[in-house]
Amino acid sequence: MLLKHESYRPAPVQHFSTMDGSQTRGQRRSSAPPFHTIDITMLVQEVIRLLLQAIYEPVFKDSSHGSRPGRSYQTALTQLQATSKGTDWVIEGSIENFFDVISHSRLRAILSRKICDGRFLNLIDTFQHAGYWSYTESLASPMLPAFQLSQTTGAQQNRLQGGIVSPLLANIYLHELDLFMEKRCVYSHYCAQYIRYLDSFIVMIVGSKLLAEQLSAEIKTFLSAELQLERGVEAMTLTNLSDQRVCFLGYEIAKRQHASFAAYTRSRSARAATLSNESREPIQLFVPGAVIQEQLKPFVARGKAVHHKARVNLPLPELLRLYNAEISGLYNYYCLATDVSSKLGKFRYYHYYSLIKTVALKEKCSVRQVISKYGVTVKLKQAAGTRQVFGVTYETQAGTQTMTYFNDSLKKKVLPIEEERYADRLTMQIGSAELNA
């Protein structure tokens, strides 16, 4: 009845400061609705989201990947690799504090093009005025926080920022940028590929610096004049991919390097052909070294694995689940990287012995005694044979169960997890691009 008579008003969100334990930023602003109103506000937001999704999902472009059915950061990165051969220059941009800097009147104008029901638009406005659309960080910040766990208890750190509808509204607002970039990348003289994940986007350009600067200037003008996102203009960067790697969605992006082979090729024509072929190869994805160093901090001291003192009092099954969640989360995010096996292999080594030393401290015994007591023989996933890993047994309603430390393969995945169906769409897109070329 409240919705029918337009008398429903969501309670204003409560803003508070929290300490960011995983970064050195200190305090950060977060928001949440009053506890007693969470159920009704989430229900109404979900209804709004479903209606907006039904209206806009059919018109969204293939270049948009964030917060969409069947899309993810993995589909964005896969499309990036598959369609960016020969990239010379990269434009990377992100719009921090998105809902704090956009024009809400402009958002309403965009919505009103497809939605004629003023009551529905007014309902969206009431949530905006109550602070539900406000974000304090980039919507498309690197995905590591998606699996980040409390260093002590292992509880997943889900921070309520903005609302259920916020990512979809960001997609609707930046769909204007998608349309603009489609004209620039497909129907103009630019040889470029554009991909967006919520409020972060990347443009891979084949061509000269002058051409890249020209396209960058056009994007800045559009963001500033048409979308009134002056702060988005400030965050844009232009990088020569031959000289420097760029970061997108937590991955490092670089060209494949074969310089040593070209250097040893005596024939000038053969060397030129080699370098030409290199320039047309797909870009590669890498795990940033800084990510591994950051993730290892609680488990390493002076170059050696150390116990995790804050976890000593945890029950063994809970302790093992926590360690498994950390390494499996890290691998599941970076499984598309070329160097995931080597980088995560290093992490696994220190991480595993930190677990062993934590159990040794807990039970006041040696590392050798822990391995002897809790060692479980498992089959190797990447080769023939077996090995012993730490494991514990515990009782459930189904009977006695055994859980071991992470024993899955760390090999690079060719296609994203559960996204194989996207390959057909990519193949069609690549074929169409080659025909147009």
Coordinates of C-alpha atoms in Angstrom, one line a residue:
M1 CA 0.0 0.0 0.0
L2 CA 2.8 2.4 0.8
L3 CA 4.3 1.9 -2.7
K4 CA 0.9 2.2 -4.3
H5 CA 0.2 5.5 -2.7
E6 CA 3.8 6.7 -3.1
S7 CA 4.2 7.2 0.6
Y8 CA 7.0 4.7 1.1
R9 CA 10.3 6.3 2.3
P10 CA 13.4 4.2 3.0
A11 CA 15.1 5.1 6.2
P12 CA 18.3 7.1 5.5
V13 CA 21.5 5.1 5.6
Q14 CA 23.8 5.5 8.5
H15 CA 27.4 6.5 7.7
F16 CA 30.3 5.4 9.8
S17 CA 34.1 5.0 9.6
T18 CA 35.9 1.6 9.6
M19 CA 39.5 0.6 9.6
D20 CA 40.8 -1.0 6.5
G21 CA 43.0 -3.8 7.8
S22 CA 44.2 -5.0 4.4
Q23 CA 45.5 -1.6 3.3
T24 CA 47.4 1.3 4.7
R25 CA 44.6 3.8 4.1
G26 CA 43.5 4.0 7.7
Q27 CA 39.8 4.9 8.1
R28 CA 37.3 4.7 5.3
R29 CA 33.6 5.7 5.1
S30 CA 31.0 3.0 4.8
S31 CA 27.2 3.0 5.0
A32 CA 24.3 0.7 5.9
P33 CA 20.6 1.1 6.5
P34 CA 19.2 0.9 10.0
F35 CA 19.0 -2.7 11.1
H36 CA 15.3 -2.8 11.6
T37 CA 14.6 -1.7 8.0
I38 CA 17.0 -4.0 6.2
D39 CA 14.4 -6.6 5.1
I40 CA 11.9 -4.2 3.5
T41 CA 14.5 -1.9 1.9
M42 CA 16.3 -4.9 0.4
L43 CA 13.0 -6.3 -0.9
V44 CA 12.1 -3.0 -2.6
Q45 CA 15.5 -2.6 -4.0
E46 CA 15.4 -6.1 -5.4
V47 CA 12.1 -5.4 -7.1
I48 CA 13.6 -2.2 -8.6
R49 CA 16.6 -4.2 -9.8
L50 CA 14.5 -6.9 -11.5
L51 CA 12.4 -4.3 -13.3
L52 CA 15.4 -2.3 -14.5
Q53 CA 17.3 -5.5 -15.5
A54 CA 14.3 -6.6 -17.6
I55 CA 14.3 -3.2 -19.4
Y56 CA 18.0 -2.7 -19.9
E57 CA 19.7 -6.1 -20.1
P58 CA 18.5 -6.7 -23.8
V59 CA 20.2 -3.4 -24.9
F60 CA 23.5 -3.6 -23.0
K61 CA 26.5 -4.0 -25.2
D62 CA 28.9 -7.0 -25.2
S63 CA 31.7 -4.7 -24.0
S64 CA 29.9 -4.4 -20.6
H65 CA 30.7 -7.1 -18.1
G66 CA 30.1 -6.0 -14.6
S67 CA 27.1 -7.1 -12.5
R68 CA 25.3 -8.8 -15.5
P69 CA 23.9 -12.3 -15.9
G70 CA 26.5 -14.6 -17.3
R71 CA 29.2 -12.0 -17.2
S72 CA 32.0 -11.5 -14.8
Y73 CA 35.5 -10.1 -14.5
Q74 CA 36.6 -13.4 -16.1
T75 CA 34.6 -12.8 -19.2
A76 CA 36.0 -9.2 -19.4
L77 CA 39.6 -10.5 -19.2
T78 CA 38.9 -13.3 -21.7
Q79 CA 37.4 -10.9 -24.2
L80 CA 40.4 -8.6 -23.6
Q81 CA 42.9 -11.3 -24.5
A82 CA 40.9 -12.6 -27.4
T83 CA 40.3 -9.3 -29.2
S84 CA 43.5 -7.3 -28.4
K85 CA 46.1 -8.6 -30.8
G86 CA 48.9 -6.2 -31.7
T87 CA 47.9 -3.6 -29.0
D88 CA 50.3 -0.6 -29.0
W89 CA 48.7 1.8 -26.6
V90 CA 46.3 1.4 -23.7
I91 CA 43.8 3.9 -22.2
E92 CA 42.7 2.9 -18.7
G93 CA 40.1 4.7 -16.7
S94 CA 38.2 4.3 -13.5
I95 CA 35.6 6.6 -11.8
E96 CA 36.1 6.4 -8.0
N97 CA 33.2 7.3 -5.7
F98 CA 31.0 6.9 -8.7
F99 CA 27.6 7.8 -7.1
D100 CA 29.2 10.7 -5.3
V101 CA 30.3 12.4 -8.6
I102 CA 27.7 11.6 -11.2
S103 CA 24.9 13.9 -12.1
H104 CA 21.7 12.5 -10.6
S105 CA 19.6 14.7 -12.9
R106 CA 21.5 13.3 -15.8
L107 CA 20.8 9.8 -14.5
R108 CA 17.1 10.5 -14.3
A109 CA 17.1 11.9 -17.8
I110 CA 18.7 8.7 -19.1
L111 CA 16.2 6.5 -17.3
S112 CA 13.3 8.6 -18.5
R113 CA 14.1 7.7 -22.1
K114 CA 12.9 4.1 -21.6
I115 CA 10.7 4.5 -18.5
C116 CA 7.6 6.6 -18.7
D117 CA 6.2 5.8 -15.3
G118 CA 7.0 8.8 -13.1
R119 CA 6.1 7.0 -9.9
F120 CA 8.8 4.4 -10.6
L121 CA 11.4 7.1 -11.3
N122 CA 10.4 8.9 -8.1
L123 CA 10.9 5.7 -6.1
I124 CA 14.4 5.4 -7.5
D125 CA 15.0 9.1 -6.5
T126 CA 13.8 8.4 -2.9
F127 CA 16.5 5.8 -2.5
Q128 CA 19.1 8.1 -4.0
H129 CA 18.1 10.9 -1.6
A130 CA 18.3 8.5 1.3
G131 CA 21.9 7.7 0.4
Y132 CA 21.5 4.2 -0.9
W133 CA 23.3 4.8 -4.2
S134 CA 26.4 6.3 -2.6
Y135 CA 29.6 4.4 -2.9
T136 CA 32.8 5.2 -1.1
E137 CA 35.1 3.2 -3.5
S138 CA 35.3 2.2 -7.1
L139 CA 32.5 -0.3 -7.9
A140 CA 35.1 -2.3 -10.0
S141 CA 37.9 -2.3 -7.5
P142 CA 40.2 -5.3 -7.9
M143 CA 38.4 -8.5 -7.0
L144 CA 40.7 -9.6 -4.2
P145 CA 38.2 -8.3 -1.6
A146 CA 35.6 -10.7 -3.0
F147 CA 37.3 -13.5 -1.1
Q148 CA 39.2 -11.5 1.5
L149 CA 38.8 -13.1 4.9
S150 CA 39.3 -11.9 8.4
Q151 CA 42.9 -12.7 9.4
T152 CA 41.7 -14.0 12.7
T153 CA 38.3 -15.7 12.4
G154 CA 38.0 -16.3 8.6
A155 CA 34.7 -14.6 8.5
Q156 CA 34.0 -13.1 5.0
Q157 CA 34.3 -9.4 5.0
N158 CA 31.2 -8.2 3.2
R159 CA 30.8 -4.5 3.4
L160 CA 27.4 -3.0 2.4
Q161 CA 28.1 -0.1 0.2
G162 CA 25.5 1.6 -2.0
G163 CA 22.7 -0.8 -2.6
I164 CA 21.5 -3.8 -4.6
V165 CA 20.5 -1.5 -7.5
S166 CA 23.7 0.6 -7.6
P167 CA 25.8 -1.6 -10.0
L168 CA 22.9 -1.8 -12.4
L169 CA 22.4 2.0 -12.3
A170 CA 26.1 2.4 -13.0
N171 CA 25.7 0.2 -16.1
I172 CA 22.7 2.2 -17.3
Y173 CA 24.6 5.5 -16.8
L174 CA 27.8 4.3 -18.5
H175 CA 25.9 2.5 -21.3
E176 CA 26.1 6.0 -22.9
L177 CA 29.9 5.6 -22.9
D178 CA 29.5 2.1 -24.4
L179 CA 27.5 3.5 -27.3
F180 CA 30.0 6.3 -27.8
M181 CA 32.9 3.8 -27.8
E182 CA 31.1 1.4 -30.2
K183 CA 31.0 4.2 -32.7
R184 CA 34.6 5.0 -32.2
C185 CA 35.9 1.4 -32.2
V186 CA 33.7 -0.2 -34.9
Y187 CA 32.5 2.6 -37.2
S188 CA 35.4 4.9 -37.4
H189 CA 39.1 4.9 -38.4
Y190 CA 40.3 3.8 -34.9
C191 CA 41.6 0.2 -34.6
A192 CA 40.7 -0.3 -30.9
Q193 CA 38.9 -2.6 -28.5
Y194 CA 36.9 -1.3 -25.6
I195 CA 35.9 -3.2 -22.5
R196 CA 34.1 -2.0 -19.3
Y197 CA 33.6 -3.5 -16.0
L198 CA 31.1 -1.3 -14.0
D199 CA 33.0 2.0 -13.5
S200 CA 36.4 0.8 -14.8
F201 CA 37.2 0.6 -18.5
I202 CA 40.1 -0.1 -20.8
V203 CA 40.8 0.7 -24.5
M204 CA 43.4 -1.3 -26.4
I205 CA 44.6 0.6 -29.4
V206 CA 46.6 -0.5 -32.5
G207 CA 48.3 2.5 -33.9
S208 CA 50.4 5.5 -33.3
K209 CA 50.7 7.6 -30.1
L210 CA 49.0 10.5 -32.0
L211 CA 46.0 8.3 -32.7
A212 CA 45.9 7.1 -29.1
E213 CA 46.1 10.7 -27.8
Q214 CA 43.3 11.7 -30.1
L215 CA 41.0 9.0 -28.9
S216 CA 41.9 9.7 -25.3
A217 CA 40.9 13.3 -25.8
E218 CA 37.6 12.4 -27.4
I219 CA 36.8 10.1 -24.4
K220 CA 37.7 12.8 -21.9
T221 CA 35.5 15.3 -23.7
F222 CA 32.5 12.9 -23.8
L223 CA 32.9 12.0 -20.1
S224 CA 33.1 15.7 -19.1
A225 CA 30.5 17.2 -21.5
E226 CA 27.9 14.5 -22.0
L227 CA 28.1 12.5 -18.7
Q228 CA 29.4 15.3 -16.4
L229 CA 32.1 13.1 -15.0
E230 CA 35.0 15.5 -14.7
R231 CA 36.6 13.3 -12.0
G232 CA 36.5 10.4 -14.4
V233 CA 38.7 12.4 -16.8
E234 CA 41.3 12.9 -14.1
A235 CA 41.7 9.2 -13.5
M236 CA 42.5 8.3 -17.1
T237 CA 45.9 7.1 -18.2
L238 CA 47.6 6.5 -21.5
T239 CA 50.3 3.8 -21.6
N240 CA 52.7 2.4 -24.2
L241 CA 52.2 -1.4 -23.7
S242 CA 55.7 -2.1 -25.2
D243 CA 57.3 -0.1 -22.4
Q244 CA 55.1 -0.7 -19.4
R245 CA 52.5 -3.1 -18.0
V246 CA 49.1 -1.8 -17.1
C247 CA 46.7 -3.0 -14.4
F248 CA 43.0 -3.9 -15.0
L249 CA 40.7 -5.7 -12.6
G250 CA 43.6 -6.7 -10.4
Y251 CA 45.7 -8.3 -13.3
E252 CA 48.8 -7.0 -15.0
I253 CA 48.5 -6.8 -18.8
A254 CA 51.5 -7.0 -21.0
K255 CA 52.7 -8.0 -24.4
R256 CA 54.4 -11.4 -24.9
Q257 CA 58.1 -10.9 -24.9
H258 CA 60.3 -12.7 -27.5
A259 CA 63.1 -10.1 -27.7
S260 CA 65.8 -12.6 -27.0
F261 CA 64.8 -14.7 -30.0
A262 CA 64.7 -11.6 -32.3
A263 CA 68.1 -10.5 -31.1
Y264 CA 69.7 -13.7 -32.1
T265 CA 68.2 -13.8 -35.5
R266 CA 71.0 -12.7 -37.9
S267 CA 69.0 -11.8 -41.0
R268 CA 67.5 -8.3 -40.8
S269 CA 64.4 -9.4 -42.7
A270 CA 64.0 -12.4 -40.5
R271 CA 64.4 -10.3 -37.4
A272 CA 61.9 -7.7 -38.7
A273 CA 59.4 -10.5 -39.5
T274 CA 59.9 -12.0 -36.0
L275 CA 59.2 -8.6 -34.3
S276 CA 56.2 -8.1 -36.6
N277 CA 54.7 -11.4 -35.6
E278 CA 55.3 -10.6 -31.9
S279 CA 53.4 -7.3 -32.3
R280 CA 50.3 -9.2 -33.5
E281 CA 50.2 -11.7 -30.7
P282 CA 47.6 -11.6 -28.0
I283 CA 48.4 -9.8 -24.8
Q284 CA 49.1 -11.8 -21.7
L285 CA 47.7 -11.6 -18.2
F286 CA 49.9 -11.8 -15.1
V287 CA 49.6 -12.0 -11.3
P288 CA 51.0 -8.7 -9.9
G289 CA 54.0 -9.5 -7.7
A290 CA 52.8 -7.0 -5.1
V291 CA 49.6 -9.0 -4.6
I292 CA 51.5 -12.1 -3.6
Q293 CA 53.8 -10.1 -1.3
E294 CA 50.8 -8.5 0.3
Q295 CA 49.0 -11.8 0.7
L296 CA 52.1 -13.5 2.2
K297 CA 52.6 -10.8 4.9
P298 CA 50.8 -12.7 7.7
F299 CA 52.6 -16.0 6.9
V300 CA 56.2 -14.9 6.3
A301 CA 58.9 -13.2 8.4
R302 CA 62.5 -12.7 7.4
G303 CA 62.1 -14.9 4.3
K304 CA 60.7 -17.9 6.3
A305 CA 57.2 -19.3 6.9
V306 CA 56.0 -18.5 10.4
H307 CA 53.0 -19.5 12.5
H308 CA 49.9 -17.3 12.6
K309 CA 49.6 -16.4 16.2
A310 CA 46.1 -15.0 16.0
R311 CA 44.8 -18.4 14.7
V312 CA 46.4 -20.7 17.3
N313 CA 43.2 -21.1 19.3
L314 CA 41.0 -22.1 16.4
P315 CA 39.7 -25.7 16.2
L316 CA 41.7 -27.7 13.6
P317 CA 38.9 -28.1 11.1
E318 CA 38.1 -24.4 11.2
L319 CA 41.8 -23.5 10.9
L320 CA 42.2 -25.7 7.9
R321 CA 39.1 -24.4 6.2
L322 CA 40.4 -20.9 6.7
Y323 CA 43.7 -21.6 5.0
N324 CA 42.0 -23.5 2.2
A325 CA 39.6 -20.6 1.6
E326 CA 42.6 -18.2 1.3
I327 CA 44.6 -20.2 -1.3
S328 CA 41.5 -21.4 -3.3
G329 CA 40.2 -17.8 -3.4
L330 CA 43.5 -16.5 -4.6
Y331 CA 43.8 -19.2 -7.3
N332 CA 40.2 -18.9 -8.5
Y333 CA 40.7 -15.2 -9.1
Y334 CA 44.0 -15.4 -10.8
C335 CA 43.5 -18.7 -12.7
L336 CA 43.6 -16.8 -16.1
A337 CA 47.1 -15.5 -15.5
T338 CA 50.1 -16.9 -17.5
D339 CA 52.2 -17.1 -14.4
V340 CA 49.6 -18.3 -12.0
S341 CA 51.4 -21.6 -11.4
S342 CA 54.7 -20.1 -10.4
K343 CA 53.3 -17.2 -8.4
L344 CA 50.7 -19.2 -6.6
G345 CA 53.2 -22.1 -6.1
K346 CA 55.4 -19.7 -4.1
F347 CA 52.4 -18.6 -2.1
R348 CA 51.3 -22.2 -1.4
Y349 CA 54.8 -23.1 -0.1
Y350 CA 54.9 -20.4 2.6
H351 CA 51.2 -20.6 3.3
Y352 CA 51.3 -24.4 3.8
Y353 CA 54.2 -24.3 6.2
S354 CA 52.6 -21.4 8.1
L355 CA 49.7 -23.8 8.7
I356 CA 52.0 -26.6 9.9
K357 CA 53.9 -24.2 12.2
T358 CA 50.6 -22.8 13.6
V359 CA 49.4 -26.3 14.4
A360 CA 52.8 -27.1 16.0
L361 CA 52.5 -24.1 18.2
K362 CA 48.9 -25.0 19.1
E363 CA 49.9 -28.5 20.1
K364 CA 53.3 -27.6 21.5
C365 CA 55.2 -30.0 19.3
S366 CA 57.6 -30.0 16.4
V367 CA 56.8 -29.5 12.7
R368 CA 58.0 -33.1 12.0
Q369 CA 55.6 -34.4 14.7
V370 CA 52.7 -32.5 13.1
I371 CA 53.4 -33.9 9.6
S372 CA 53.7 -37.4 11.1
K373 CA 50.4 -37.1 13.1
Y374 CA 48.3 -35.4 10.5
G375 CA 49.8 -36.4 7.2
V376 CA 47.3 -37.8 4.7
T377 CA 48.4 -39.5 1.4
V378 CA 46.8 -37.9 -1.6
K379 CA 47.2 -38.3 -5.4
L380 CA 49.1 -35.6 -7.3
K381 CA 46.9 -33.6 -9.6
Q382 CA 49.6 -32.5 -12.1
A383 CA 51.7 -35.7 -12.2
A384 CA 51.6 -39.4 -11.4
G385 CA 52.3 -40.5 -7.8
T386 CA 51.2 -39.5 -4.3
R387 CA 52.3 -37.2 -1.6
Q388 CA 51.5 -36.4 2.0
V389 CA 49.6 -33.2 3.0
F390 CA 48.2 -32.0 6.2
G391 CA 44.7 -33.2 6.9
V392 CA 42.1 -33.6 9.7
T393 CA 39.2 -35.9 10.3
Y394 CA 35.9 -34.6 11.8
E395 CA 32.5 -36.0 12.5
T396 CA 29.3 -35.0 10.5
Q397 CA 25.8 -36.4 10.3
A398 CA 27.0 -38.4 7.3
G399 CA 29.8 -39.9 9.3
T400 CA 33.6 -39.3 9.6
Q401 CA 35.0 -36.9 7.0
T402 CA 38.6 -36.1 6.1
M403 CA 39.7 -32.7 4.9
T404 CA 43.2 -31.9 3.5
Y405 CA 45.1 -28.8 2.7
F406 CA 44.4 -27.4 -0.9
N407 CA 45.6 -30.1 -3.3
D408 CA 44.2 -28.8 -6.6
S409 CA 46.2 -28.0 -9.7
L410 CA 47.5 -24.5 -10.0
K411 CA 47.6 -24.6 -13.8
K412 CA 46.4 -21.7 -15.9
K413 CA 42.8 -22.0 -17.0
V414 CA 42.3 -21.4 -20.7
L415 CA 38.6 -20.4 -20.3
P416 CA 37.0 -18.8 -17.3
I417 CA 35.3 -21.0 -14.7
E418 CA 31.7 -21.7 -15.8
E419 CA 32.0 -19.3 -18.7
E420 CA 32.8 -21.7 -21.6
R421 CA 29.6 -20.7 -23.4
Y422 CA 31.1 -17.2 -23.8
A423 CA 33.7 -18.6 -26.2
D424 CA 31.2 -19.0 -29.0
R425 CA 30.2 -15.4 -28.8
L426 CA 33.8 -14.3 -28.7
T427 CA 34.6 -16.4 -31.8
M428 CA 31.8 -14.7 -33.7
Q429 CA 32.9 -11.3 -32.6
I430 CA 36.6 -11.9 -33.6
G431 CA 35.5 -13.3 -37.0
S432 CA 33.3 -10.2 -37.6
A433 CA 36.2 -7.9 -36.6
E434 CA 38.6 -9.7 -39.0
L435 CA 36.1 -9.4 -41.9
N436 CA 35.6 -5.7 -41.2
A437 CA 39.4 -5.3 -41.2

